[in-house]
């Protein structure tokens, strides 16, 4: 059995306009052949639920850089330990958002490095920064386990990131933003969900697709790590000895890679 774990922005979704049109052939193949594909994103639950509805995805999903995983109730025929709420079993690894924004503000002050974080921005400002409709920007601000931010003074960036680490927290970088998180990452959540498939179906081959630095950890955990071309590609390939570089960026590269590695392998 194959299971696909995929990032969204810059991977399945075009980094500029969020289109997935070029990936439709592969998406239809996955649906037709009952291949589970799991969204693994820095996006919030509300954002991912939007994309699940648009794309007809009814599988588990991972949000906010591994802050939590949401498993639809009854999805697996085994017990999934977690909090039951809103039709999901929820597995949480992330730190509460209030703690993260307080730590980011403190790190900004102590490092004398200005940041523009989501909690500083209005919905309209997030919409402009992300190129999103206002409704989706509102979803993006519904953070629970992760806070995106922009560094406004790159000359002080090292001091800022060090100040985050000094508080026992972590940072990572996505396609558009830096993120402050707890000690969670996408990899831990991917391992947990892959484990449920393994317990249910026996032998499972995992395929992962991502394009940014915050995808490296989970790409290291999968059997077939696929790097979607981006400004970070060369760095990712150096960090992933087994990495396969797709030929095209965004959904075009995603489509070809999935059809080659899932449909014909």
XYZ file of C-alpha atoms in Angstrom:
265
model
C 0.000 0.000 0.000
C 1.204 3.516 -0.812
C 0.436 6.622 1.254
C 1.247 10.129 0.000
C 2.168 12.972 2.374
C 2.237 16.385 0.745
C 2.931 19.994 1.536
C 0.493 22.495 0.012
C 1.865 25.957 -0.842
C 4.482 25.773 -3.583
C 3.966 22.017 -3.877
C 0.429 20.887 -4.685
C -0.713 24.526 -4.858
C 0.961 27.110 -7.072
C 3.010 29.468 -4.900
C 1.592 32.568 -6.591
C -2.067 31.874 -7.344
C -2.798 28.681 -5.347
C -3.979 26.853 -8.473
C -3.927 23.036 -8.473
C -5.221 22.591 -12.023
C -1.986 21.057 -13.327
C -2.201 18.348 -10.636
C -5.696 17.151 -11.545
C -4.589 14.004 -13.440
C -2.605 12.752 -10.429
C -5.356 13.738 -7.985
C -7.874 11.766 -10.056
C -5.516 8.773 -10.100
C -5.200 8.826 -6.309
C -8.977 9.044 -5.915
C -9.673 6.295 -8.477
C -7.162 3.921 -6.880
C -8.020 4.718 -3.247
C -4.519 5.952 -2.466
C -4.619 8.030 0.741
C -2.983 11.430 0.476
C -2.347 13.457 3.580
C -1.999 17.236 3.631
C 1.029 18.234 5.731
C 1.012 21.992 6.039
C 1.874 25.083 8.025
C -1.708 26.149 7.377
C -4.350 26.188 10.108
C -7.095 23.627 10.582
C -9.618 26.049 9.049
C -7.437 26.559 5.971
C -6.790 22.864 5.456
C -10.475 22.060 5.901
C -11.179 24.554 3.120
C -8.734 22.807 0.782
C -10.004 19.346 1.744
C -13.491 20.444 0.713
C -12.247 21.973 -2.553
C -10.136 18.913 -3.423
C -12.517 16.229 -2.184
C -10.044 14.890 0.367
C -11.448 12.923 3.312
C -8.194 11.618 4.795
C -6.355 12.676 7.976
C -4.397 15.930 7.834
C -1.549 17.674 9.636
C -1.574 21.389 10.449
C 0.689 24.206 11.612
C 4.046 22.503 11.020
C 3.097 19.378 12.921
C 1.334 21.129 15.775
C -1.528 18.663 15.475
C -2.994 15.904 13.324
C -6.715 15.477 12.730
C -8.043 11.973 12.068
C -11.693 11.739 10.995
C -13.655 9.739 13.557
C -13.809 6.059 12.597
C -11.286 6.462 9.774
C -8.996 3.731 11.103
C -10.392 0.390 12.364
C -8.042 0.647 15.336
C -7.991 2.819 18.407
C -6.391 6.219 17.863
C -5.509 7.813 21.181
C -6.264 11.514 21.271
C -8.874 14.136 22.026
C -12.254 13.578 20.370
C -13.851 16.782 19.108
C -15.772 18.074 16.085
C -15.807 14.718 14.326
C -12.061 14.118 14.698
C -9.596 12.392 16.937
C -6.982 15.103 17.470
C -3.347 14.359 18.257
C -1.531 17.419 19.576
C 2.216 18.061 19.792
C 2.326 21.837 19.485
C 2.561 24.555 22.103
C -0.375 26.864 22.689
C -0.458 29.875 20.405
C -0.598 32.422 23.231
C 2.734 31.190 24.566
C 4.301 31.387 21.114
C 3.288 34.954 20.372
C 4.491 36.096 23.790
C 7.838 34.400 23.166
C 8.151 35.909 19.685
C 7.438 39.407 20.975
C 9.998 38.915 23.769
C 12.601 37.632 21.311
C 11.991 40.601 19.027
C 12.562 43.031 21.910
C 15.644 41.295 23.336
C 17.287 40.909 19.919
C 16.284 44.387 18.764
C 14.969 42.807 15.575
C 11.617 44.017 14.280
C 9.126 41.437 13.008
C 5.707 41.545 11.394
C 3.771 38.583 12.792
C 0.265 37.437 11.999
C -0.983 38.580 15.405
C 0.216 42.097 14.540
C -1.677 42.056 11.222
C -5.293 42.631 10.313
C -7.107 40.109 8.155
C -6.747 42.511 5.245
C -2.971 42.775 5.760
C -2.637 38.981 5.863
C -4.674 38.771 2.657
C -2.252 41.136 0.910
C 0.877 39.453 2.331
C -0.305 35.982 1.293
C -2.191 36.842 -1.884
C -5.339 35.318 -0.370
C -9.033 36.205 -0.510
C -10.136 37.881 2.712
C -12.163 34.833 3.807
C -9.123 32.551 3.546
C -6.924 35.163 5.240
C -9.329 35.019 8.188
C -8.827 31.238 8.267
C -5.041 31.794 8.200
C -5.228 33.924 11.347
C -6.992 31.168 13.313
C -3.699 29.910 14.715
C -3.452 27.296 17.464
C 0.125 25.933 17.464
C 2.330 28.127 15.250
C 2.868 31.824 14.502
C 4.108 32.985 11.084
C 6.211 36.131 10.898
C 8.355 38.211 8.589
C 11.768 39.485 9.683
C 11.926 43.201 8.980
C 15.619 43.662 9.815
C 17.610 40.785 8.327
C 20.829 42.224 9.769
C 19.508 41.175 13.209
C 17.936 37.873 12.112
C 20.557 35.638 13.740
C 20.034 37.352 17.072
C 16.250 36.990 16.772
C 16.376 33.288 15.957
C 18.866 32.683 18.772
C 16.538 34.480 21.198
C 13.717 32.126 20.159
C 15.890 29.065 20.768
C 17.043 30.429 24.132
C 13.412 30.228 25.279
C 13.298 26.506 24.479
C 11.292 27.029 21.309
C 11.972 26.363 17.641
C 11.768 28.225 14.368
C 11.442 27.105 10.795
C 10.941 28.675 7.401
C 8.195 28.046 4.877
C 7.529 29.315 1.377
C 6.474 32.815 2.460
C 7.102 33.161 6.200
C 9.266 32.221 9.131
C 7.431 30.339 11.888
C 7.886 30.014 15.634
C 6.778 26.670 17.063
C 7.206 24.445 20.064
C 9.482 21.429 19.719
C 7.104 19.788 17.247
C 7.701 19.414 13.528
C 5.993 17.834 10.536
C 8.072 14.651 10.860
C 6.635 13.524 14.204
C 3.097 13.912 12.927
C 3.873 12.095 9.667
C 5.402 9.177 11.587
C 2.292 8.933 13.748
C -0.139 8.889 10.822
C 2.054 6.512 8.805
C 2.105 4.237 11.834
C -1.683 4.012 11.877
C -1.686 2.974 8.215
C 1.017 0.410 8.955
C -0.942 -1.086 11.836
C -4.050 -1.235 9.660
C -2.637 -2.385 6.324
C 0.709 -4.009 7.101
C 3.466 -3.031 4.697
C 3.170 0.624 3.646
C 5.360 2.671 1.295
C 5.306 6.366 2.113
C 5.848 9.050 -0.523
C 6.488 12.660 0.521
C 6.448 15.883 -1.495
C 7.616 19.295 -0.326
C 9.430 22.420 -1.442
C 10.591 24.327 1.634
C 12.996 24.120 4.572
C 10.121 23.215 6.912
C 9.537 20.078 4.823
C 13.012 18.583 5.278
C 12.286 16.750 8.534
C 9.215 14.943 7.233
C 10.834 14.185 3.869
C 13.597 12.417 5.771
C 11.040 10.104 7.375
C 9.316 8.885 4.196
C 10.468 6.086 1.890
C 10.355 8.225 -1.271
C 11.175 11.917 -0.634
C 10.378 14.176 -3.605
C 11.586 17.785 -3.703
C 9.456 20.190 -5.725
C 11.699 22.845 -7.346
C 11.876 26.177 -5.519
C 14.467 28.697 -4.363
C 15.364 26.187 -1.623
C 15.792 23.139 -3.872
C 19.589 22.930 -3.812
C 19.670 23.171 -0.008
C 16.956 20.538 0.340
C 18.694 18.126 -2.013
C 21.924 18.426 -0.022
C 20.016 17.578 3.155
C 18.142 14.653 1.579
C 20.536 11.995 0.239
C 17.583 9.963 -1.084
C 15.799 13.019 -2.427
C 14.305 12.999 -5.916
C 14.078 16.402 -7.612
C 10.898 16.872 -9.629
C 11.302 18.371 -13.077
C 8.843 21.233 -12.627
C 7.764 23.534 -9.767
C 4.360 23.560 -8.126
C 1.429 21.442 -9.222
C 2.965 20.545 -12.591
C 5.953 18.921 -10.894
C 3.685 17.391 -8.238
C 1.491 15.836 -10.909
C 4.350 14.256 -12.847
C 6.118 13.004 -9.718
C 2.990 11.406 -8.264
C 2.094 9.715 -11.538
C 5.653 8.400 -11.905
C 6.281 7.322 -8.326
C 2.818 6.252 -7.196
C 0.955 5.216 -10.343
C 3.722 3.371 -12.196
C 6.020 2.011 -9.517
